[in-house]
mmCIF file of C-alpha atoms and ligand atoms in Angstrom:
data_model
loop_
_atom_site.group_PDB
_atom_site.id
_atom_site.type_symbol
_atom_site.label_atom_id
_atom_site.label_comp_id
_atom_site.label_asym_id
_atom_site.label_seq_id
_atom_site.Cartn_x
_atom_site.Cartn_y
_atom_site.Cartn_z
ATOM 1 C CA UNK A 24 -134.236 -8.418 73.690
ATOM 2 C CA UNK A 25 -131.965 -6.422 76.354
ATOM 3 C CA UNK A 26 -131.819 -2.886 75.909
ATOM 4 C CA UNK A 27 -135.270 -3.070 72.909
ATOM 5 C CA UNK A 28 -137.529 -0.201 73.333
ATOM 6 C CA UNK A 29 -141.383 0.196 72.146
ATOM 7 C CA UNK A 30 -142.104 1.230 69.065
ATOM 8 C CA UNK A 31 -141.926 4.616 69.015
ATOM 9 C CA UNK A 32 -144.894 7.398 69.650
ATOM 10 C CA UNK A 33 -145.102 8.674 66.269
ATOM 11 C CA UNK A 34 -145.842 4.811 65.161
ATOM 12 C CA UNK A 35 -149.247 5.154 66.769
ATOM 13 C CA UNK A 36 -150.746 8.630 66.456
ATOM 14 C CA UNK A 37 -149.098 10.224 63.500
ATOM 15 C CA UNK A 38 -151.991 10.262 60.694
ATOM 16 C CA UNK A 39 -148.704 10.076 57.986
ATOM 17 C CA UNK A 40 -146.956 6.644 59.608
ATOM 18 C CA UNK A 41 -150.472 5.049 59.517
ATOM 19 C CA UNK A 42 -150.934 5.950 55.320
ATOM 20 C CA UNK A 43 -147.310 3.957 55.243
ATOM 21 C CA UNK A 44 -148.617 1.821 57.035
ATOM 22 C CA UNK A 45 -152.288 1.414 54.892
ATOM 23 C CA UNK A 46 -149.713 1.084 51.324
ATOM 24 C CA UNK A 47 -146.800 -0.925 52.299
ATOM 25 C CA UNK A 48 -148.360 -3.042 54.864
ATOM 26 C CA UNK A 49 -152.120 -3.580 54.217
ATOM 27 C CA UNK A 50 -152.026 -3.235 50.237
ATOM 28 C CA UNK A 51 -148.444 -4.248 50.810
ATOM 29 C CA UNK A 52 -149.280 -7.454 52.413
ATOM 30 C CA UNK A 53 -151.693 -10.152 53.201
ATOM 31 C CA UNK A 54 -155.281 -9.031 54.883
ATOM 32 C CA UNK A 55 -157.622 -11.507 55.605
ATOM 33 C CA UNK A 56 -160.580 -10.239 53.876
ATOM 34 C CA UNK A 57 -162.674 -12.668 55.023
ATOM 35 C CA UNK A 58 -163.823 -16.782 54.762
ATOM 36 C CA UNK A 59 -164.609 -18.485 52.010
ATOM 37 C CA UNK A 60 -167.988 -18.975 52.872
ATOM 38 C CA UNK A 61 -168.944 -15.479 52.056
ATOM 39 C CA UNK A 62 -168.167 -15.543 48.947
ATOM 40 C CA UNK A 63 -168.652 -19.662 48.357
ATOM 41 C CA UNK A 64 -171.180 -20.396 45.387
ATOM 42 C CA UNK A 65 -170.559 -18.938 42.035
ATOM 43 C CA UNK A 66 -172.239 -15.167 41.594
ATOM 44 C CA UNK A 67 -171.413 -14.662 45.029
ATOM 45 C CA UNK A 68 -169.642 -11.014 45.554
ATOM 46 C CA UNK A 69 -168.295 -9.156 48.482
ATOM 47 C CA UNK A 70 -166.369 -5.715 48.477
ATOM 48 C CA UNK A 71 -164.526 -5.602 51.614
ATOM 49 C CA UNK A 72 -161.168 -2.707 52.133
ATOM 50 C CA UNK A 73 -157.510 -4.080 51.858
ATOM 51 C CA UNK A 74 -155.513 -0.903 53.181
ATOM 52 C CA UNK A 75 -156.021 2.115 51.287
ATOM 53 C CA UNK A 76 -157.586 -0.279 48.111
ATOM 54 C CA UNK A 77 -161.409 -1.185 47.921
ATOM 55 C CA UNK A 78 -161.502 -4.286 46.660
ATOM 56 C CA UNK A 79 -164.665 -6.951 45.143
ATOM 57 C CA UNK A 80 -164.596 -10.362 45.460
ATOM 58 C CA UNK A 81 -166.162 -12.016 43.211
ATOM 59 C CA UNK A 82 -166.492 -16.188 42.221
ATOM 60 C CA UNK A 83 -166.911 -17.273 38.862
ATOM 61 C CA UNK A 84 -169.295 -19.331 36.947
ATOM 62 C CA UNK A 85 -166.501 -22.407 37.230
ATOM 63 C CA UNK A 86 -165.972 -21.724 40.465
ATOM 64 C CA UNK A 87 -162.923 -19.534 40.502
ATOM 65 C CA UNK A 88 -162.242 -16.656 43.121
ATOM 66 C CA UNK A 89 -161.070 -13.546 41.922
ATOM 67 C CA UNK A 90 -161.148 -9.979 43.403
ATOM 68 C CA UNK A 91 -160.588 -6.721 41.640
ATOM 69 C CA UNK A 92 -160.246 -3.464 42.786
ATOM 70 C CA UNK A 93 -163.389 -1.688 43.606
ATOM 71 C CA UNK A 94 -163.606 0.994 40.829
ATOM 72 C CA UNK A 95 -166.287 1.347 38.217
ATOM 73 C CA UNK A 96 -163.925 1.755 34.682
ATOM 74 C CA UNK A 97 -166.134 4.295 33.735
ATOM 75 C CA UNK A 98 -165.604 6.738 36.115
ATOM 76 C CA UNK A 99 -164.691 5.608 39.536
ATOM 77 C CA UNK A 100 -168.153 4.855 41.419
ATOM 78 C CA UNK A 101 -167.705 2.098 43.801
ATOM 79 C CA UNK A 102 -169.782 -1.484 42.373
ATOM 80 C CA UNK A 103 -170.624 -2.055 45.845
ATOM 81 C CA UNK A 104 -170.349 -0.086 48.682
ATOM 82 C CA UNK A 105 -167.451 -1.123 51.975
ATOM 83 C CA UNK A 106 -169.020 -4.459 53.272
ATOM 84 C CA UNK A 107 -171.550 -4.689 50.718
ATOM 85 C CA UNK A 108 -173.001 -8.429 49.356
ATOM 86 C CA UNK A 109 -174.621 -9.420 45.972
ATOM 87 C CA UNK A 110 -175.356 -12.295 44.170
ATOM 88 C CA UNK A 111 -175.710 -12.517 40.175
ATOM 89 C CA UNK A 112 -173.747 -13.541 37.340
ATOM 90 C CA UNK A 113 -171.910 -9.957 36.134
ATOM 91 C CA UNK A 114 -170.314 -6.314 38.272
ATOM 92 C CA UNK A 115 -172.893 -4.167 37.772
ATOM 93 C CA UNK A 116 -171.959 -0.151 38.642
ATOM 94 C CA UNK A 117 -174.525 1.727 39.831
ATOM 95 C CA UNK A 118 -173.439 5.251 38.987
ATOM 96 C CA UNK A 119 -174.066 4.625 35.347
ATOM 97 C CA UNK A 120 -174.767 1.023 35.228
ATOM 98 C CA UNK A 121 -171.846 -0.143 33.586
ATOM 99 C CA UNK A 122 -171.565 -3.979 33.799
ATOM 100 C CA UNK A 123 -168.794 -6.639 33.422
ATOM 101 C CA UNK A 124 -168.502 -10.038 33.238
ATOM 102 C CA UNK A 125 -167.301 -12.327 36.681
ATOM 103 C CA UNK A 126 -163.512 -11.979 34.829
ATOM 104 C CA UNK A 127 -163.499 -8.793 34.851
ATOM 105 C CA UNK A 128 -164.398 -8.215 30.947
ATOM 106 C CA UNK A 129 -166.502 -5.161 29.965
ATOM 107 C CA UNK A 130 -169.453 -6.071 29.557
ATOM 108 C CA UNK A 131 -171.976 -2.857 28.491
ATOM 109 C CA UNK A 132 -171.415 0.266 28.856
ATOM 110 C CA UNK A 133 -174.890 2.737 27.998
ATOM 111 C CA UNK A 134 -175.110 4.964 26.313
ATOM 112 C CA UNK A 135 -170.891 4.719 25.156
ATOM 113 C CA UNK A 136 -171.478 3.063 22.030
ATOM 114 C CA UNK A 137 -170.107 0.033 23.020
ATOM 115 C CA UNK A 138 -170.144 -1.903 19.905
ATOM 116 C CA UNK A 139 -167.806 1.033 18.906
ATOM 117 C CA UNK A 140 -165.058 1.092 21.323
ATOM 118 C CA UNK A 141 -161.872 0.883 19.832
ATOM 119 C CA UNK A 142 -160.835 -0.675 22.891
ATOM 120 C CA UNK A 143 -163.086 -2.471 25.447
ATOM 121 C CA UNK A 144 -160.123 -4.610 26.833
ATOM 122 C CA UNK A 145 -158.454 -1.923 28.191
ATOM 123 C CA UNK A 146 -161.811 -0.730 30.985
ATOM 124 C CA UNK A 147 -161.575 -3.851 32.382
ATOM 125 C CA UNK A 148 -161.379 -3.754 36.059
ATOM 126 C CA UNK A 149 -158.891 -3.948 37.743
ATOM 127 C CA UNK A 150 -157.492 -7.472 39.539
ATOM 128 C CA UNK A 151 -156.311 -8.209 42.764
ATOM 129 C CA UNK A 152 -154.237 -10.852 44.382
ATOM 130 C CA UNK A 153 -156.867 -13.428 45.922
ATOM 131 C CA UNK A 154 -155.805 -16.702 47.553
ATOM 132 C CA UNK A 155 -157.332 -18.853 50.621
ATOM 133 C CA UNK A 156 -155.647 -20.576 53.140
ATOM 134 C CA UNK A 157 -157.693 -22.420 56.501
ATOM 135 C CA UNK A 158 -161.330 -21.279 55.377
ATOM 136 C CA UNK A 159 -159.733 -17.288 54.528
ATOM 137 C CA UNK A 160 -159.487 -15.399 51.922
ATOM 138 C CA UNK A 161 -155.983 -13.365 51.558
ATOM 139 C CA UNK A 162 -155.788 -10.375 49.305
ATOM 140 C CA UNK A 163 -152.692 -8.247 48.503
ATOM 141 C CA UNK A 164 -153.517 -4.582 46.698
ATOM 142 C CA UNK A 165 -151.197 -4.437 45.439
ATOM 143 C CA UNK A 166 -149.522 -8.006 43.501
ATOM 144 C CA UNK A 167 -146.145 -7.359 45.478
ATOM 145 C CA UNK A 168 -146.269 -9.359 48.714
ATOM 146 C CA UNK A 169 -144.976 -12.899 48.105
ATOM 147 C CA UNK A 170 -146.885 -16.128 47.455
ATOM 148 C CA UNK A 171 -149.577 -16.280 50.061
ATOM 149 C CA UNK A 172 -147.798 -20.121 51.150
ATOM 150 C CA UNK A 173 -144.457 -17.850 51.757
ATOM 151 C CA UNK A 174 -146.215 -14.914 53.901
ATOM 152 C CA UNK A 175 -147.601 -18.134 56.504
ATOM 153 C CA UNK A 176 -145.133 -20.352 56.095
ATOM 154 C CA UNK A 177 -145.088 -22.585 59.527
ATOM 155 C CA UNK A 178 -148.231 -21.733 61.109
ATOM 156 C CA UNK A 179 -149.791 -23.671 57.893
ATOM 157 C CA UNK A 180 -148.069 -26.454 59.615
ATOM 158 C CA UNK A 181 -148.827 -25.023 64.141
ATOM 159 C CA UNK A 182 -152.665 -24.621 62.890
ATOM 160 C CA UNK A 183 -153.564 -28.172 60.474
ATOM 161 C CA UNK A 184 -154.937 -29.825 63.265
ATOM 162 C CA UNK A 185 -157.499 -27.572 64.275
ATOM 163 C CA UNK A 186 -159.021 -27.770 60.220
ATOM 164 C CA UNK A 187 -160.317 -24.592 60.037
ATOM 165 C CA UNK A 188 -161.163 -24.457 56.753
ATOM 166 C CA UNK A 189 -163.819 -26.713 57.559
ATOM 167 C CA UNK A 190 -165.330 -24.606 60.544
ATOM 168 C CA UNK A 191 -168.455 -22.978 59.988
ATOM 169 C CA UNK A 192 -168.906 -18.811 61.804
ATOM 170 C CA UNK A 193 -171.499 -19.665 64.574
ATOM 171 C CA UNK A 194 -171.347 -15.697 65.727
ATOM 172 C CA UNK A 195 -169.517 -12.071 64.998
ATOM 173 C CA UNK A 196 -169.248 -8.926 66.489
ATOM 174 C CA UNK A 197 -168.446 -6.001 65.868
ATOM 175 C CA UNK A 198 -166.188 -3.803 67.757
ATOM 176 C CA UNK A 199 -165.127 0.685 67.214
ATOM 177 C CA UNK A 200 -162.093 1.196 68.745
ATOM 178 C CA UNK A 201 -160.749 4.004 70.308
ATOM 179 C CA UNK A 202 -157.132 3.586 69.965
ATOM 180 C CA UNK A 203 -153.935 2.258 66.734
ATOM 181 C CA UNK A 204 -154.263 -1.135 65.098
ATOM 182 C CA UNK A 205 -150.586 -2.251 66.726
ATOM 183 C CA UNK A 206 -151.744 -1.819 70.291
ATOM 184 C CA UNK A 207 -154.647 -3.590 70.795
ATOM 185 C CA UNK A 208 -152.299 -5.955 68.687
ATOM 186 C CA UNK A 209 -149.880 -5.494 71.013
ATOM 187 C CA UNK A 210 -152.055 -6.404 73.707
ATOM 188 C CA UNK A 211 -153.175 -9.771 71.933
ATOM 189 C CA UNK A 212 -149.819 -10.784 71.836
ATOM 190 C CA UNK A 213 -148.878 -10.412 76.474
ATOM 191 C CA UNK A 214 -150.914 -12.201 78.968
ATOM 192 C CA UNK A 215 -148.772 -10.188 81.593
ATOM 193 C CA UNK A 216 -152.133 -7.976 82.012
ATOM 194 C CA UNK A 217 -154.317 -10.603 82.306
ATOM 195 C CA UNK A 218 -153.907 -10.623 86.339
ATOM 196 C CA UNK A 219 -155.020 -7.189 86.929
ATOM 197 C CA UNK A 220 -157.274 -6.804 84.772
ATOM 198 C CA UNK A 221 -159.126 -10.316 84.012
ATOM 199 C CA UNK A 222 -160.238 -11.810 86.776
ATOM 200 C CA UNK A 223 -162.707 -14.128 84.793
ATOM 201 C CA UNK A 224 -159.623 -15.396 82.268
ATOM 202 C CA UNK A 225 -157.583 -16.166 85.011
ATOM 203 C CA UNK A 226 -159.803 -18.078 86.771
ATOM 204 C CA UNK A 227 -159.239 -20.901 83.459
ATOM 205 C CA UNK A 228 -155.663 -20.409 82.215
ATOM 206 C CA UNK A 229 -152.653 -20.261 84.097
ATOM 207 C CA UNK A 230 -152.020 -16.178 82.811
ATOM 208 C CA UNK A 231 -147.839 -16.926 83.260
ATOM 209 C CA UNK A 232 -147.587 -19.656 80.936
ATOM 210 C CA UNK A 233 -147.973 -18.225 77.549
ATOM 211 C CA UNK A 234 -144.803 -20.160 75.390
ATOM 212 C CA UNK A 235 -144.053 -18.628 71.912
ATOM 213 C CA UNK A 236 -142.725 -20.219 69.277
ATOM 214 C CA UNK A 237 -140.083 -19.406 67.225
ATOM 215 C CA UNK A 238 -140.931 -21.634 64.156
ATOM 216 C CA UNK A 239 -139.415 -20.463 60.988
ATOM 217 C CA UNK A 240 -140.225 -19.669 58.467
ATOM 218 C CA UNK A 241 -143.521 -17.096 57.808
ATOM 219 C CA UNK A 242 -144.545 -13.648 59.446
ATOM 220 C CA UNK A 243 -146.910 -14.953 62.209
ATOM 221 C CA UNK A 244 -146.497 -13.958 66.180
ATOM 222 C CA UNK A 245 -148.037 -16.641 68.503
ATOM 223 C CA UNK A 246 -147.986 -18.773 70.923
ATOM 224 C CA UNK A 247 -149.906 -21.253 73.739
ATOM 225 C CA UNK A 248 -151.126 -20.671 76.947
ATOM 226 C CA UNK A 249 -152.945 -23.266 78.957
ATOM 227 C CA UNK A 250 -155.935 -23.788 80.220
ATOM 228 C CA UNK A 251 -155.646 -24.143 84.584
ATOM 229 C CA UNK A 252 -157.304 -28.044 85.590
ATOM 230 C CA UNK A 253 -160.382 -27.674 85.928
ATOM 231 C CA UNK A 254 -160.992 -25.585 83.045
ATOM 232 C CA UNK A 255 -162.328 -27.705 79.972
ATOM 233 C CA UNK A 256 -162.110 -24.432 77.209
ATOM 234 C CA UNK A 257 -162.648 -20.534 77.465
ATOM 235 C CA UNK A 258 -165.774 -19.943 79.731
ATOM 236 C CA UNK A 259 -167.107 -18.238 82.590
ATOM 237 C CA UNK A 260 -166.435 -21.785 84.454
ATOM 238 C CA UNK A 261 -164.137 -23.682 81.767
ATOM 239 C CA UNK A 262 -166.797 -26.373 81.098
ATOM 240 C CA UNK A 263 -166.856 -27.136 77.273
ATOM 241 C CA UNK A 264 -170.743 -27.762 76.662
ATOM 242 C CA UNK A 265 -170.234 -28.755 73.351
ATOM 243 C CA UNK A 266 -167.180 -32.008 71.488
ATOM 244 C CA UNK A 267 -164.107 -30.778 71.275
ATOM 245 C CA UNK A 268 -163.210 -30.791 67.049
ATOM 246 C CA UNK A 269 -161.839 -34.406 65.695
ATOM 247 C CA UNK A 270 -158.944 -34.460 65.963
ATOM 248 C CA UNK A 271 -157.134 -32.968 68.552
ATOM 249 C CA UNK A 272 -154.804 -34.379 70.300
ATOM 250 C CA UNK A 273 -155.097 -34.447 74.369
ATOM 251 C CA UNK A 274 -152.310 -32.424 74.222
ATOM 252 C CA UNK A 275 -153.908 -29.487 72.246
ATOM 253 C CA UNK A 276 -156.567 -30.002 73.943
ATOM 254 C CA UNK A 277 -155.922 -28.565 77.412
ATOM 255 C CA UNK A 278 -154.232 -25.467 75.533
ATOM 256 C CA UNK A 279 -155.205 -21.920 73.510
ATOM 257 C CA UNK A 280 -152.786 -21.252 71.086
ATOM 258 C CA UNK A 281 -152.818 -16.869 70.066
ATOM 259 C CA UNK A 282 -151.095 -16.333 66.584
ATOM 260 C CA UNK A 283 -151.389 -13.127 63.804
ATOM 261 C CA UNK A 284 -150.720 -13.227 61.416
ATOM 262 C CA UNK A 285 -149.270 -10.184 60.414
ATOM 263 C CA UNK A 286 -150.721 -8.061 59.415
ATOM 264 C CA UNK A 287 -154.437 -7.692 60.574
ATOM 265 C CA UNK A 288 -155.454 -11.684 61.193
ATOM 266 C CA UNK A 289 -155.227 -12.494 64.981
ATOM 267 C CA UNK A 290 -156.344 -16.766 65.383
ATOM 268 C CA UNK A 291 -157.395 -18.169 69.047
ATOM 269 C CA UNK A 292 -157.768 -22.401 68.733
ATOM 270 C CA UNK A 293 -159.424 -23.263 71.396
ATOM 271 C CA UNK A 294 -160.194 -26.784 72.235
ATOM 272 C CA UNK A 295 -163.786 -26.977 70.773
ATOM 273 C CA UNK A 296 -163.664 -23.482 68.923
ATOM 274 C CA UNK A 297 -161.850 -20.822 67.205
ATOM 275 C CA UNK A 298 -162.152 -17.451 67.414
ATOM 276 C CA UNK A 299 -160.595 -14.415 65.295
ATOM 277 C CA UNK A 300 -160.041 -10.680 65.644
ATOM 278 C CA UNK A 301 -159.605 -8.977 62.118
ATOM 279 C CA UNK A 302 -158.655 -5.976 63.291
ATOM 280 C CA UNK A 303 -158.967 -2.580 60.512
ATOM 281 C CA UNK A 304 -157.270 0.684 61.519
ATOM 282 C CA UNK A 305 -159.620 3.253 60.807
ATOM 283 C CA UNK A 306 -157.562 6.254 61.515
ATOM 284 C CA UNK A 307 -154.334 6.268 63.412
ATOM 285 C CA UNK A 308 -155.912 6.197 66.778
ATOM 286 C CA UNK A 309 -159.026 4.314 65.912
ATOM 287 C CA UNK A 310 -159.658 0.797 64.223
ATOM 288 C CA UNK A 311 -162.550 -1.868 63.597
ATOM 289 C CA UNK A 312 -162.473 -4.991 65.214
ATOM 290 C CA UNK A 313 -164.448 -8.346 63.746
ATOM 291 C CA UNK A 314 -165.319 -10.710 66.087
ATOM 292 C CA UNK A 315 -165.793 -14.041 64.533
ATOM 293 C CA UNK A 316 -167.502 -17.531 66.091
ATOM 294 C CA UNK A 317 -165.899 -20.490 64.550
ATOM 295 C CA UNK A 318 -167.202 -23.749 65.384
ATOM 296 C CA UNK A 319 -167.212 -27.406 63.749
ATOM 297 C CA UNK A 320 -170.712 -28.110 61.371
ATOM 298 C CA UNK A 321 -172.061 -31.159 63.527
ATOM 299 C CA UNK A 322 -172.081 -29.217 66.759
ATOM 300 C CA UNK A 323 -173.729 -25.706 65.068
ATOM 301 C CA UNK A 324 -176.522 -28.759 63.786
ATOM 302 C CA UNK A 325 -175.990 -30.106 67.094
ATOM 303 C CA UNK A 326 -180.198 -30.026 68.534
ATOM 304 C CA UNK A 327 -180.003 -27.135 71.724
ATOM 305 C CA UNK A 328 -176.244 -25.636 70.245
ATOM 306 C CA UNK A 329 -175.920 -22.204 71.613
ATOM 307 C CA UNK A 330 -172.021 -20.165 71.338
ATOM 308 C CA UNK A 331 -172.922 -17.974 73.837
ATOM 309 C CA UNK A 332 -170.799 -19.615 76.054
ATOM 310 C CA UNK A 333 -167.617 -19.036 73.564
ATOM 311 C CA UNK A 334 -169.258 -15.492 72.841
ATOM 312 C CA UNK A 335 -170.303 -13.921 75.857
ATOM 313 C CA UNK A 336 -166.537 -15.035 77.753
ATOM 314 C CA UNK A 337 -164.484 -13.318 74.470
ATOM 315 C CA UNK A 338 -166.962 -10.328 74.791
ATOM 316 C CA UNK A 339 -166.481 -9.025 78.126
ATOM 317 C CA UNK A 340 -162.482 -10.367 78.556
ATOM 318 C CA UNK A 341 -162.255 -7.935 74.768
ATOM 319 C CA UNK A 342 -163.955 -4.957 76.588
ATOM 320 C CA UNK A 343 -162.156 -5.132 79.889
ATOM 321 C CA UNK A 344 -158.920 -4.801 76.445
ATOM 322 C CA UNK A 345 -160.564 -2.557 74.993
ATOM 323 C CA UNK A 346 -160.869 -0.727 78.101
ATOM 324 C CA UNK A 347 -157.322 -0.560 78.663
ATOM 325 C CA UNK A 348 -156.639 -0.643 75.213
ATOM 326 C CA UNK A 349 -157.361 2.928 74.620
ATOM 327 C CA UNK A 350 -156.427 4.367 78.336
ATOM 328 C CA UNK A 351 -152.538 3.087 76.483
ATOM 329 C CA UNK A 352 -153.843 5.317 73.197
ATOM 330 C CA UNK A 353 -154.550 8.531 75.523
ATOM 331 C CA UNK A 354 -151.479 8.278 77.425
ATOM 332 C CA UNK A 355 -149.734 7.701 74.351
ATOM 333 C CA UNK A 356 -151.366 11.231 72.824
ATOM 334 C CA UNK A 357 -148.472 13.215 75.229
ATOM 335 C CA UNK A 358 -146.188 13.852 73.299
ATOM 336 C CA UNK A 359 -144.272 13.280 76.455
ATOM 337 C CA UNK A 360 -145.061 9.955 75.948
ATOM 338 C CA UNK A 361 -140.882 8.148 75.732
ATOM 339 C CA UNK A 362 -141.491 4.417 74.788
ATOM 340 C CA UNK A 363 -141.393 1.952 77.643
ATOM 341 C CA UNK A 364 -139.016 -1.758 76.836
ATOM 342 C CA UNK A 365 -140.141 -5.738 76.976
ATOM 343 C CA UNK A 366 -140.873 -7.321 80.200
ATOM 344 C CA UNK A 367 -139.300 -10.733 80.008
ATOM 345 C CA UNK A 368 -142.700 -12.347 79.599
ATOM 346 C CA UNK A 369 -143.734 -9.960 76.527
ATOM 347 C CA UNK A 370 -141.013 -11.143 73.724
ATOM 348 C CA UNK A 371 -144.369 -12.617 72.055
ATOM 349 C CA UNK A 372 -145.216 -7.672 71.329
ATOM 350 C CA UNK A 373 -141.182 -7.943 71.437
ATOM 351 C CA UNK A 374 -140.762 -9.958 68.051
ATOM 352 C CA UNK A 375 -144.633 -8.345 66.565
ATOM 353 C CA UNK A 376 -142.816 -4.205 66.758
ATOM 354 C CA UNK A 377 -139.617 -6.012 65.692
ATOM 355 C CA UNK A 378 -141.472 -7.303 62.554
ATOM 356 C CA UNK A 379 -142.675 -4.276 62.186
ATOM 357 C CA UNK A 380 -140.009 -1.669 62.741
ATOM 358 C CA UNK A 381 -137.842 -4.384 60.185
ATOM 359 C CA UNK A 382 -141.068 -3.487 57.287
ATOM 360 C CA UNK A 383 -140.541 0.444 57.959
ATOM 361 C CA UNK A 384 -136.625 -0.003 57.949
ATOM 362 C CA UNK A 385 -137.974 -1.627 54.120
ATOM 363 C CA UNK A 386 -136.821 -5.324 55.252
ATOM 364 C CA UNK A 387 -138.874 -8.492 54.901
ATOM 365 C CA UNK A 388 -140.969 -9.489 57.422
ATOM 366 C CA UNK A 389 -139.275 -11.361 59.903
ATOM 367 C CA UNK A 390 -139.139 -11.561 63.697
ATOM 368 C CA UNK A 391 -137.001 -10.478 66.417
ATOM 369 C CA UNK A 392 -134.450 -13.078 67.197
ATOM 370 C CA UNK A 393 -134.726 -13.674 70.678
ATOM 371 C CA UNK A 394 -131.338 -13.621 71.797
ATOM 372 C CA UNK A 395 -129.985 -17.096 72.512
ATOM 373 C CA UNK A 396 -130.050 -16.828 76.775
ATOM 374 C CA UNK A 397 -133.265 -15.595 76.951
ATOM 375 C CA UNK A 398 -135.617 -16.920 79.397
ATOM 376 C CA UNK A 399 -138.561 -16.569 80.905
HETATM 377 S S1 FES B 405 -168.946 5.799 37.229
HETATM 378 FE FE1 FES B 405 -170.347 3.791 36.899
HETATM 379 S S2 FES B 405 -170.909 3.005 35.365
HETATM 380 FE FE2 FES B 405 -170.145 5.681 35.568
HETATM 381 FE FE1 FE2 B 406 -156.890 -9.894 77.774
#
């Protein structure tokens, strides 16, 4: 990491940089849009945001997941408001009631005389690339990203033991954050701040035990941390009131994995549950974070199951993080800010910053290479 510095201040405060990122990193990449279960049944529809582009997800009658740009081909009204759901056999615009088949073809255009339209095929919804991995839905709005399997790369094998396809969301929390999306991610990628601001977290995990993946390929950054000796999971007292996820090795039951699939999905794999943070930029200095806690369906269905032990623990840690992250953003507001260097235990921050900087320069999404003599 040598003399490397963090990204320049403009990357965190300049609306023009965020506009570029929305177009190239979000619309131009694979953005996690939620869980497959959100659109599992035929005819289920859900509106989400990629970068600049609103997208409507829909499961067709044959079970195929499709995605379209969320604008009507009449005047451009959104088919569903972002976050809105529907379940019906057509996509129906609320403005003048044009409707579309679930494969995007125009179905009816009231008062336009659709029978006389010269070229109704030209008025189909605009398709968007969509793919599923690990039980999550991803969209690539501009269609320029490599296949999702290439984007995920070696992360597929790393995450596989947790069988995330099978897990179900037992709790969700949403946070509004007065910080650039990258400040939140950089904070996620290091635990040097854990002893100063996370006393509860440090009781159940070994703060300096982080070891980061160098496995290629894949547009991901992250690593492992060790649970403290007495702790069976990340909870206030380290106790785990539910069984471990089936199939995890003894080693995997002693660790938590924290990984980011670029750009917006953060996955924390615990012995008994998986916590995800999905980050969406609102503007250059504000973000929204949606956290899901995923458990095995047998656990969720067991008598007396309550995810609060995991939810309340991480909600506390999240709020400690958001306070720090928002303070960083206030510090970055000053034109006097000069980017700092990387400590030896911030190699994942370095990898993320290098991946982002490489994309700014027009390159592929690649982690920064650590020096051969790098030691923690
Ligand atoms: S804009 Fe959708 S029906 Fe007019
Ligand atoms: Fe933290």
